[in-house]
mmCIF file of C-alpha atoms in Angstrom:
data_model
loop_
_atom_site.group_PDB
_atom_site.id
_atom_site.type_symbol
_atom_site.label_atom_id
_atom_site.label_comp_id
_atom_site.label_asym_id
_atom_site.label_seq_id
_atom_site.Cartn_x
_atom_site.Cartn_y
_atom_site.Cartn_z
ATOM 1 C CA MET E 1156 39.620 -10.325 -51.042
ATOM 2 C CA MET E 1157 38.356 -12.714 -49.065
ATOM 3 C CA SER E 1158 40.847 -12.249 -46.268
ATOM 4 C CA LYS E 1159 40.291 -8.160 -46.052
ATOM 5 C CA ARG E 1160 36.599 -9.534 -45.282
ATOM 6 C CA CYS E 1161 37.471 -11.712 -42.631
ATOM 7 C CA LEU E 1162 39.793 -9.498 -40.910
ATOM 8 C CA HIS E 1163 37.035 -7.098 -40.606
ATOM 9 C CA VAL E 1164 34.632 -8.918 -39.497
ATOM 10 C CA PHE E 1165 37.102 -10.156 -36.703
ATOM 11 C CA ASN E 1166 37.954 -6.821 -35.861
ATOM 12 C CA ARG E 1167 34.123 -5.732 -35.199
ATOM 13 C CA SER E 1168 33.497 -8.381 -32.971
ATOM 14 C CA ILE E 1169 36.155 -7.352 -30.894
ATOM 15 C CA ILE E 1170 35.122 -3.932 -30.891
ATOM 16 C CA GLN E 1171 31.384 -5.317 -30.352
ATOM 17 C CA SER E 1172 32.824 -7.269 -27.400
ATOM 18 C CA ARG E 1173 34.554 -4.423 -25.916
ATOM 19 C CA CYS E 1174 31.229 -2.625 -25.772
ATOM 20 C CA ASN E 1175 29.333 -5.473 -24.305
ATOM 21 C CA SER E 1176 32.117 -5.415 -21.713
ATOM 22 C CA ARG E 1177 31.953 -1.526 -20.536
ATOM 23 C CA LEU E 1178 28.106 -1.775 -20.925
ATOM 24 C CA ALA E 1179 28.305 -4.571 -18.295
ATOM 25 C CA HIS E 1180 30.392 -2.637 -16.274
ATOM 26 C CA CYS E 1181 28.373 0.582 -16.351
ATOM 27 C CA ASN E 1182 25.442 -1.756 -15.374
ATOM 28 C CA THR E 1183 26.816 -3.322 -12.538
ATOM 29 C CA LEU E 1184 28.019 0.674 -11.020
ATOM 30 C CA CYS E 1185 24.653 1.973 -11.457
ATOM 31 C CA ARG E 1186 22.946 -1.239 -9.713
ATOM 32 C CA PRO E 1187 22.513 -1.175 -5.954
ATOM 33 C CA ASN E 1188 25.209 -3.178 -4.385
ATOM 34 C CA PRO E 1189 23.731 -6.100 -2.786
ATOM 35 C CA SER E 1190 25.354 -7.119 0.461
ATOM 36 C CA PRO E 1191 28.133 -9.483 -0.137
ATOM 37 C CA GLN E 1192 28.362 -12.920 1.307
ATOM 38 C CA LEU E 1193 30.197 -13.682 4.089
ATOM 39 C CA ARG E 1194 32.588 -16.529 3.421
ATOM 40 C CA PRO E 1195 32.831 -19.605 5.807
ATOM 41 C CA PHE E 1196 36.025 -18.755 8.469
ATOM 42 C CA SER E 1197 37.369 -22.426 6.591
ATOM 43 C CA SER E 1198 37.790 -20.142 3.359
ATOM 44 C CA LEU E 1199 39.697 -17.309 4.940
ATOM 45 C CA PRO E 1200 43.152 -17.330 5.817
ATOM 46 C CA ALA E 1201 44.037 -18.311 9.182
ATOM 47 C CA ARG E 1202 45.424 -14.992 10.356
ATOM 48 C CA ILE E 1203 42.178 -13.272 9.221
ATOM 49 C CA VAL E 1204 40.204 -15.670 11.732
ATOM 50 C CA GLN E 1205 41.890 -15.278 14.686
ATOM 51 C CA PHE E 1206 41.854 -11.522 14.117
ATOM 52 C CA GLN E 1207 38.301 -11.680 13.824
ATOM 53 C CA THR E 1208 37.596 -13.914 17.150
ATOM 54 C CA ALA E 1209 40.082 -11.956 18.821
ATOM 55 C CA SER E 1210 38.328 -8.829 18.260
ATOM 56 C CA THR E 1211 35.175 -10.288 19.053
ATOM 57 C CA THR E 1212 35.992 -11.643 22.514
ATOM 58 C CA SER E 1213 37.812 -8.832 23.882
ATOM 59 C CA SER E 1214 34.673 -6.733 22.618
ATOM 60 C CA LEU E 1215 32.242 -8.679 24.165
ATOM 61 C CA PRO E 1216 32.603 -7.854 28.035
ATOM 62 C CA ALA E 1217 32.991 -4.383 27.108
ATOM 63 C CA PHE E 1218 29.280 -4.236 25.133
ATOM 64 C CA LEU E 1219 27.917 -6.034 27.825
ATOM 65 C CA HIS E 1220 29.120 -3.670 30.518
ATOM 66 C CA PHE E 1221 28.112 -0.904 28.230
ATOM 67 C CA ALA E 1222 24.657 -2.467 28.396
ATOM 68 C CA ARG E 1223 24.346 -2.902 31.981
ATOM 69 C CA THR E 1224 25.386 0.178 32.882
ATOM 70 C CA GLN E 1225 24.697 3.099 29.876
ATOM 71 C CA LEU E 1226 21.581 1.607 28.672
ATOM 72 C CA ARG E 1227 19.893 0.806 31.778
ATOM 73 C CA ASN E 1228 20.535 4.702 32.710
ATOM 74 C CA ALA E 1229 19.446 6.503 29.640
ATOM 75 C CA THR E 1230 15.825 7.304 30.788
ATOM 76 C CA HIS E 1231 14.854 7.852 34.115
ATOM 77 C CA ARG E 1232 12.185 5.333 34.451
ATOM 78 C CA ASP E 1233 14.233 2.803 33.608
ATOM 79 C CA LEU E 1234 16.545 4.013 36.698
ATOM 80 C CA LEU E 1235 13.557 4.390 39.172
ATOM 81 C CA ARG E 1236 12.430 0.410 38.166
ATOM 82 C CA SER E 1237 15.916 -0.865 38.760
ATOM 83 C CA ARG E 1238 16.381 0.759 42.000
ATOM 84 C CA TYR E 1239 12.650 -0.563 43.345
ATOM 85 C CA ASN E 1240 12.684 -3.782 42.155
ATOM 86 C CA SER E 1241 16.488 -4.527 42.909
ATOM 87 C CA SER E 1242 16.601 -6.992 46.217
ATOM 88 C CA ARG E 1243 18.187 -4.259 48.147
ATOM 89 C CA ARG E 1244 16.734 -2.200 50.473
ATOM 90 C CA PRO E 1245 16.908 1.494 49.793
ATOM 91 C CA PRO E 1246 19.616 3.677 51.881
ATOM 92 C CA ARG E 1247 17.689 4.932 55.238
ATOM 93 C CA ARG E 1248 17.445 8.536 55.504
ATOM 94 C CA PRO E 1249 19.415 9.987 58.249
ATOM 95 C CA ASN E 1250 17.555 11.760 60.918
ATOM 96 C CA TRP E 1251 18.260 14.221 63.308
ATOM 97 C CA LEU E 1252 18.821 11.780 66.223
ATOM 98 C CA ASP E 1253 21.750 10.068 64.367
ATOM 99 C CA SER E 1254 23.243 13.446 63.512
ATOM 100 C CA ILE E 1255 23.712 14.017 67.583
ATOM 101 C CA ASN E 1256 26.794 12.884 69.100
ATOM 102 C CA GLY E 1257 26.361 9.543 70.516
ATOM 103 C CA ASN E 1258 27.751 10.432 74.024
ATOM 104 C CA VAL E 1259 24.952 13.167 74.822
ATOM 105 C CA ILE E 1260 22.459 10.482 74.451
ATOM 106 C CA PHE E 1261 24.227 8.190 76.226
ATOM 107 C CA VAL E 1262 24.759 10.993 79.201
ATOM 108 C CA ALA E 1263 20.818 12.043 78.874
ATOM 109 C CA VAL E 1264 19.593 8.835 79.632
ATOM 110 C CA ILE E 1265 21.811 8.199 82.428
ATOM 111 C CA ALA E 1266 21.039 12.062 83.701
ATOM 112 C CA ILE E 1267 16.984 11.223 83.124
ATOM 113 C CA ASN E 1268 17.652 8.336 85.438
ATOM 114 C CA ALA E 1269 19.272 10.003 88.141
ATOM 115 C CA GLY E 1270 17.010 12.703 88.278
ATOM 116 C CA VAL E 1271 13.778 10.729 88.344
ATOM 117 C CA PHE E 1272 15.749 8.715 91.315
ATOM 118 C CA LEU E 1273 16.335 12.011 93.059
ATOM 119 C CA LEU E 1274 12.994 13.244 93.095
ATOM 120 C CA TRP E 1275 11.948 9.235 94.477
ATOM 121 C CA GLN E 1276 14.223 9.949 97.408
ATOM 122 C CA GLY E 1277 12.921 13.628 97.819
ATOM 123 C CA ALA E 1278 9.398 12.410 98.001
ATOM 124 C CA LYS E 1279 10.272 9.617 100.643
ATOM 125 C CA SER E 1280 12.049 12.463 102.714
ATOM 126 C CA THR E 1281 9.322 14.959 102.341
ATOM 127 C CA TYR E 1282 6.929 12.750 103.698
ATOM 128 C CA GLN E 1283 8.903 11.768 106.351
ATOM 129 C CA THR E 1284 9.689 15.147 107.537
ATOM 130 C CA THR E 1285 6.187 17.003 106.687
ATOM 131 C CA ARG E 1286 3.691 13.819 105.895
ATOM 132 C CA ASP E 1287 2.917 15.763 103.025
ATOM 133 C CA PRO E 1288 2.350 13.004 100.570
ATOM 134 C CA THR E 1289 1.994 15.587 97.263
ATOM 135 C CA LEU E 1290 5.270 14.689 95.321
ATOM 136 C CA TRP E 1291 4.978 10.729 95.823
ATOM 137 C CA ILE E 1292 1.378 10.865 94.723
ATOM 138 C CA PHE E 1293 2.476 12.771 91.538
ATOM 139 C CA LEU E 1294 5.328 10.358 91.167
ATOM 140 C CA ARG E 1295 3.550 6.861 91.666
ATOM 141 C CA ASN E 1296 0.569 8.453 89.126
ATOM 142 C CA ASN E 1297 3.468 9.057 86.381
ATOM 143 C CA PHE E 1298 6.479 6.982 86.917
ATOM 144 C CA LEU E 1299 5.233 3.751 88.004
ATOM 145 C CA VAL E 1300 2.977 0.975 85.544
ATOM 146 C CA ASN E 1301 0.292 -0.629 87.625
ATOM 147 C CA TRP E 1302 -3.326 -1.981 86.730
ATOM 148 C CA GLU E 1303 -5.053 1.504 88.285
ATOM 149 C CA ASN E 1304 -2.819 3.960 86.392
ATOM 150 C CA ILE E 1305 -3.293 2.462 82.827
ATOM 151 C CA THR E 1306 -7.181 1.800 83.079
ATOM 152 C CA SER E 1307 -6.899 5.538 84.591
ATOM 153 C CA GLY E 1308 -6.022 6.302 81.055
ATOM 154 C CA ARG E 1309 -2.264 7.146 82.331
ATOM 155 C CA VAL E 1310 -0.802 4.914 79.708
ATOM 156 C CA TRP E 1311 2.252 7.600 79.413
ATOM 157 C CA THR E 1312 3.397 5.488 82.343
ATOM 158 C CA LEU E 1313 4.851 2.765 80.041
ATOM 159 C CA ILE E 1314 7.472 5.553 78.882
ATOM 160 C CA THR E 1315 8.096 7.167 81.625
ATOM 161 C CA SER E 1316 8.737 4.129 83.967
ATOM 162 C CA CYS E 1317 11.636 3.446 81.928
ATOM 163 C CA PHE E 1318 13.883 6.286 83.623
ATOM 164 C CA SER E 1319 12.018 5.287 87.179
ATOM 165 C CA HIS E 1320 14.084 3.590 90.389
ATOM 166 C CA GLN E 1321 13.519 3.859 93.743
ATOM 167 C CA ASP E 1322 16.254 2.062 95.506
ATOM 168 C CA ILE E 1323 19.850 2.886 95.576
ATOM 169 C CA GLU E 1324 20.389 -0.649 94.906
ATOM 170 C CA HIS E 1325 18.335 -0.706 91.777
ATOM 171 C CA ILE E 1326 19.662 2.183 90.491
ATOM 172 C CA LEU E 1327 23.696 0.996 90.917
ATOM 173 C CA PHE E 1328 23.081 -2.291 89.403
ATOM 174 C CA ASN E 1329 21.163 -0.932 86.337
ATOM 175 C CA GLY E 1330 23.299 2.355 86.386
ATOM 176 C CA LEU E 1331 26.450 0.081 85.985
ATOM 177 C CA SER E 1332 25.264 -2.641 83.389
ATOM 178 C CA PHE E 1333 24.105 0.378 81.277
ATOM 179 C CA TYR E 1334 27.597 2.109 81.310
ATOM 180 C CA PHE E 1335 29.458 -0.829 79.876
ATOM 181 C CA MET E 1336 26.733 -2.116 77.338
ATOM 182 C CA ALA E 1337 25.050 0.850 76.444
ATOM 183 C CA PRO E 1338 28.075 2.470 74.009
ATOM 184 C CA GLY E 1339 28.770 -0.728 72.390
ATOM 185 C CA VAL E 1340 25.339 -1.267 71.340
ATOM 186 C CA MET E 1341 24.927 2.694 70.205
ATOM 187 C CA GLN E 1342 27.500 1.938 68.168
ATOM 188 C CA VAL E 1343 26.063 -1.182 66.363
ATOM 189 C CA LEU E 1344 22.277 0.545 66.126
ATOM 190 C CA GLY E 1345 22.901 4.347 66.297
ATOM 191 C CA ASN E 1346 20.669 6.872 68.090
ATOM 192 C CA SER E 1347 17.536 6.304 67.012
ATOM 193 C CA ARG E 1348 17.234 2.904 66.523
ATOM 194 C CA PHE E 1349 19.037 2.734 70.359
ATOM 195 C CA LEU E 1350 16.488 4.685 71.629
ATOM 196 C CA GLY E 1351 14.189 2.379 70.253
ATOM 197 C CA LEU E 1352 15.632 -0.646 71.575
ATOM 198 C CA TYR E 1353 15.429 1.063 74.977
ATOM 199 C CA PHE E 1354 11.764 2.327 75.078
ATOM 200 C CA LEU E 1355 10.569 -1.193 73.427
ATOM 201 C CA GLY E 1356 12.397 -3.159 76.561
ATOM 202 C CA GLY E 1357 10.730 -0.997 78.635
ATOM 203 C CA ILE E 1358 7.110 -1.037 77.672
ATOM 204 C CA ALA E 1359 7.872 -4.892 77.413
ATOM 205 C CA SER E 1360 8.970 -5.136 80.472
ATOM 206 C CA SER E 1361 5.974 -3.458 81.869
ATOM 207 C CA VAL E 1362 3.107 -4.871 79.984
ATOM 208 C CA THR E 1363 4.757 -8.567 80.621
ATOM 209 C CA SER E 1364 4.542 -7.346 84.420
ATOM 210 C CA LEU E 1365 0.951 -6.270 84.649
ATOM 211 C CA VAL E 1366 -0.432 -9.562 82.710
ATOM 212 C CA TRP E 1367 1.983 -11.597 84.521
ATOM 213 C CA ASN E 1368 1.118 -10.078 87.877
ATOM 214 C CA ARG E 1369 -2.993 -9.359 87.095
ATOM 215 C CA PHE E 1370 -3.898 -12.720 85.983
ATOM 216 C CA TYR E 1371 -1.114 -15.273 87.209
ATOM 217 C CA LYS E 1372 -0.253 -14.182 90.874
ATOM 218 C CA ARG E 1373 -3.433 -12.217 91.224
ATOM 219 C CA GLU E 1374 -2.301 -9.116 92.264
ATOM 220 C CA SER E 1375 -4.154 -5.947 91.362
ATOM 221 C CA ASN E 1376 -2.313 -3.319 92.963
ATOM 222 C CA TYR E 1377 1.636 -4.729 92.231
ATOM 223 C CA SER E 1378 3.585 -1.536 90.740
ATOM 224 C CA SER E 1379 6.993 -1.964 88.408
ATOM 225 C CA HIS E 1380 9.679 0.379 86.851
ATOM 226 C CA GLY E 1381 10.257 -0.324 83.419
ATOM 227 C CA ALA E 1382 13.978 0.579 83.980
ATOM 228 C CA SER E 1383 15.059 -2.647 84.771
ATOM 229 C CA GLY E 1384 13.398 -4.104 81.685
ATOM 230 C CA ALA E 1385 15.083 -1.519 79.284
ATOM 231 C CA ILE E 1386 18.604 -2.014 80.264
ATOM 232 C CA LEU E 1387 18.488 -5.413 80.531
ATOM 233 C CA ALA E 1388 17.041 -5.433 76.743
ATOM 234 C CA THR E 1389 20.291 -3.608 76.074
ATOM 235 C CA ILE E 1390 22.244 -6.399 77.457
ATOM 236 C CA ALA E 1391 20.589 -8.951 75.750
ATOM 237 C CA PHE E 1392 20.804 -7.214 72.888
ATOM 238 C CA TYR E 1393 24.678 -6.630 73.483
ATOM 239 C CA ALA E 1394 24.961 -10.434 74.320
ATOM 240 C CA CYS E 1395 23.214 -11.625 71.491
ATOM 241 C CA ALA E 1396 25.760 -9.249 68.912
ATOM 242 C CA PHE E 1397 28.758 -9.668 70.765
ATOM 243 C CA PRO E 1398 28.321 -13.645 72.256
ATOM 244 C CA ARG E 1399 32.018 -14.359 73.231
ATOM 245 C CA THR E 1400 32.444 -11.059 75.089
ATOM 246 C CA ARG E 1401 32.696 -11.974 79.072
ATOM 247 C CA PHE E 1402 30.631 -10.905 81.628
ATOM 248 C CA LEU E 1403 31.450 -10.316 85.520
ATOM 249 C CA ILE E 1404 28.911 -11.808 87.569
ATOM 250 C CA PHE E 1405 28.735 -9.579 90.718
ATOM 251 C CA PHE E 1406 31.453 -7.698 89.603
ATOM 252 C CA VAL E 1407 33.834 -10.923 90.085
ATOM 253 C CA ILE E 1408 32.726 -14.349 88.423
ATOM 254 C CA PRO E 1409 33.698 -14.143 84.866
ATOM 255 C CA CYS E 1410 30.835 -15.650 81.984
ATOM 256 C CA PRO E 1411 30.776 -15.774 78.647
ATOM 257 C CA ALA E 1412 27.977 -13.773 77.550
ATOM 258 C CA TRP E 1413 26.688 -16.768 75.349
ATOM 259 C CA ALA E 1414 25.904 -18.557 78.704
ATOM 260 C CA PHE E 1415 25.479 -15.494 80.931
ATOM 261 C CA LEU E 1416 21.833 -14.724 78.710
ATOM 262 C CA PRO E 1417 20.675 -17.998 78.846
ATOM 263 C CA GLY E 1418 21.387 -18.403 82.424
ATOM 264 C CA ILE E 1419 20.213 -15.345 83.777
ATOM 265 C CA LEU E 1420 16.716 -15.689 81.914
ATOM 266 C CA ALA E 1421 15.943 -19.391 82.977
ATOM 267 C CA PHE E 1422 16.685 -17.893 86.663
ATOM 268 C CA ASP E 1423 14.201 -15.108 86.192
ATOM 269 C CA VAL E 1424 11.410 -17.571 84.396
ATOM 270 C CA TYR E 1425 12.127 -20.294 87.495
ATOM 271 C CA ARG E 1426 11.822 -17.202 89.930
ATOM 272 C CA SER E 1427 8.560 -15.978 88.375
ATOM 273 C CA VAL E 1428 6.675 -19.311 88.333
ATOM 274 C CA THR E 1429 7.488 -20.685 91.971
ATOM 275 C CA ASP E 1430 8.218 -17.355 93.984
ATOM 276 C CA ALA E 1431 5.128 -15.408 94.719
ATOM 277 C CA ARG E 1432 6.579 -13.302 97.113
ATOM 278 C CA THR E 1433 9.500 -12.038 95.527
ATOM 279 C CA THR E 1434 9.899 -8.057 95.591
ATOM 280 C CA THR E 1435 11.593 -8.328 92.313
ATOM 281 C CA ASP E 1436 9.988 -7.811 89.124
ATOM 282 C CA THR E 1437 11.154 -11.052 87.801
ATOM 283 C CA ALA E 1438 8.233 -11.095 84.919
ATOM 284 C CA GLY E 1439 9.249 -7.615 83.846
ATOM 285 C CA HIS E 1440 13.030 -9.107 83.652
ATOM 286 C CA VAL E 1441 11.726 -11.908 81.149
ATOM 287 C CA GLY E 1442 10.119 -9.425 79.275
ATOM 288 C CA GLY E 1443 12.639 -7.134 78.525
ATOM 289 C CA MET E 1444 15.304 -9.833 78.000
ATOM 290 C CA LEU E 1445 13.023 -11.192 75.215
ATOM 291 C CA SER E 1446 12.522 -7.822 73.599
ATOM 292 C CA GLY E 1447 16.037 -7.343 73.434
ATOM 293 C CA ILE E 1448 16.711 -10.792 71.931
ATOM 294 C CA SER E 1449 13.654 -10.193 69.088
ATOM 295 C CA PHE E 1450 15.185 -6.589 68.246
ATOM 296 C CA PHE E 1451 18.352 -8.482 67.482
ATOM 297 C CA LEU E 1452 16.680 -11.415 65.587
ATOM 298 C CA TRP E 1453 14.447 -8.469 63.859
ATOM 299 C CA ARG E 1454 17.998 -6.605 62.566
ATOM 300 C CA VAL E 1455 19.336 -9.917 61.371
ATOM 301 C CA ALA E 1456 16.335 -10.688 59.699
ATOM 302 C CA LEU E 1457 16.761 -7.504 57.745
ATOM 303 C CA ARG E 1458 20.397 -8.152 56.684
ATOM 304 C CA ARG E 1459 19.170 -10.771 54.972
#
């Protein structure tokens, strides 16, 4: 009788333990599952650790690339901010001058210089034959730079004089120099910047000539042409851009560009200071060459 009672108690305890275990299991299923705690790599198998480290290192560059490219371009504001805050300059918009063939600009400059030169020759011949100074006065008032034209309001002569030659030797020397130097400079700068260099050299040459002859030589009636300064600015830029190019002095003596440019600049400075009776506008030459050198240095500074 006692054994049956003990057996009954034992079976009841087993059933109670099973019910408690099932109830505990149901409670664990019903409760929210907390985030599992990761074991350190030292407690994991070696193969799992190697796999996780390899996948992390391989996915890191891909994630950084995605963050730099896609996430930055997610909104148009971020895109505009990245453009204007970058150290690089925005791309230059093309204009109608740069869309023209460079040979057209090259031939047009030569043609205008030749046309103005023919007008000067026609004015001389007309005055010698008929004593009519009308064309000569027109060219003097519109294609020469002097103190009278500037003070009278004819400031456009600073630009029109860039195409003015009177003597045959003058236009031949400048024309040949322009023929050999201008195409290379146009390829480097483009049409619009080349014309900017050309007019900068002519205007700087004319202003230098005006100031030098007015206040140093005390010659208020001195007139000059800006074409030499414009072409010398082109030559100076070419010599700075291609310093190892060989020039032919008087078309005979070879000389590297890095030696030719300082030599001719020093020669013109010396003649401007010492030779007061020269008919060549050496002060204008100095202004033209210095403007070409300054334009080159400005272009170099923009690239940094």
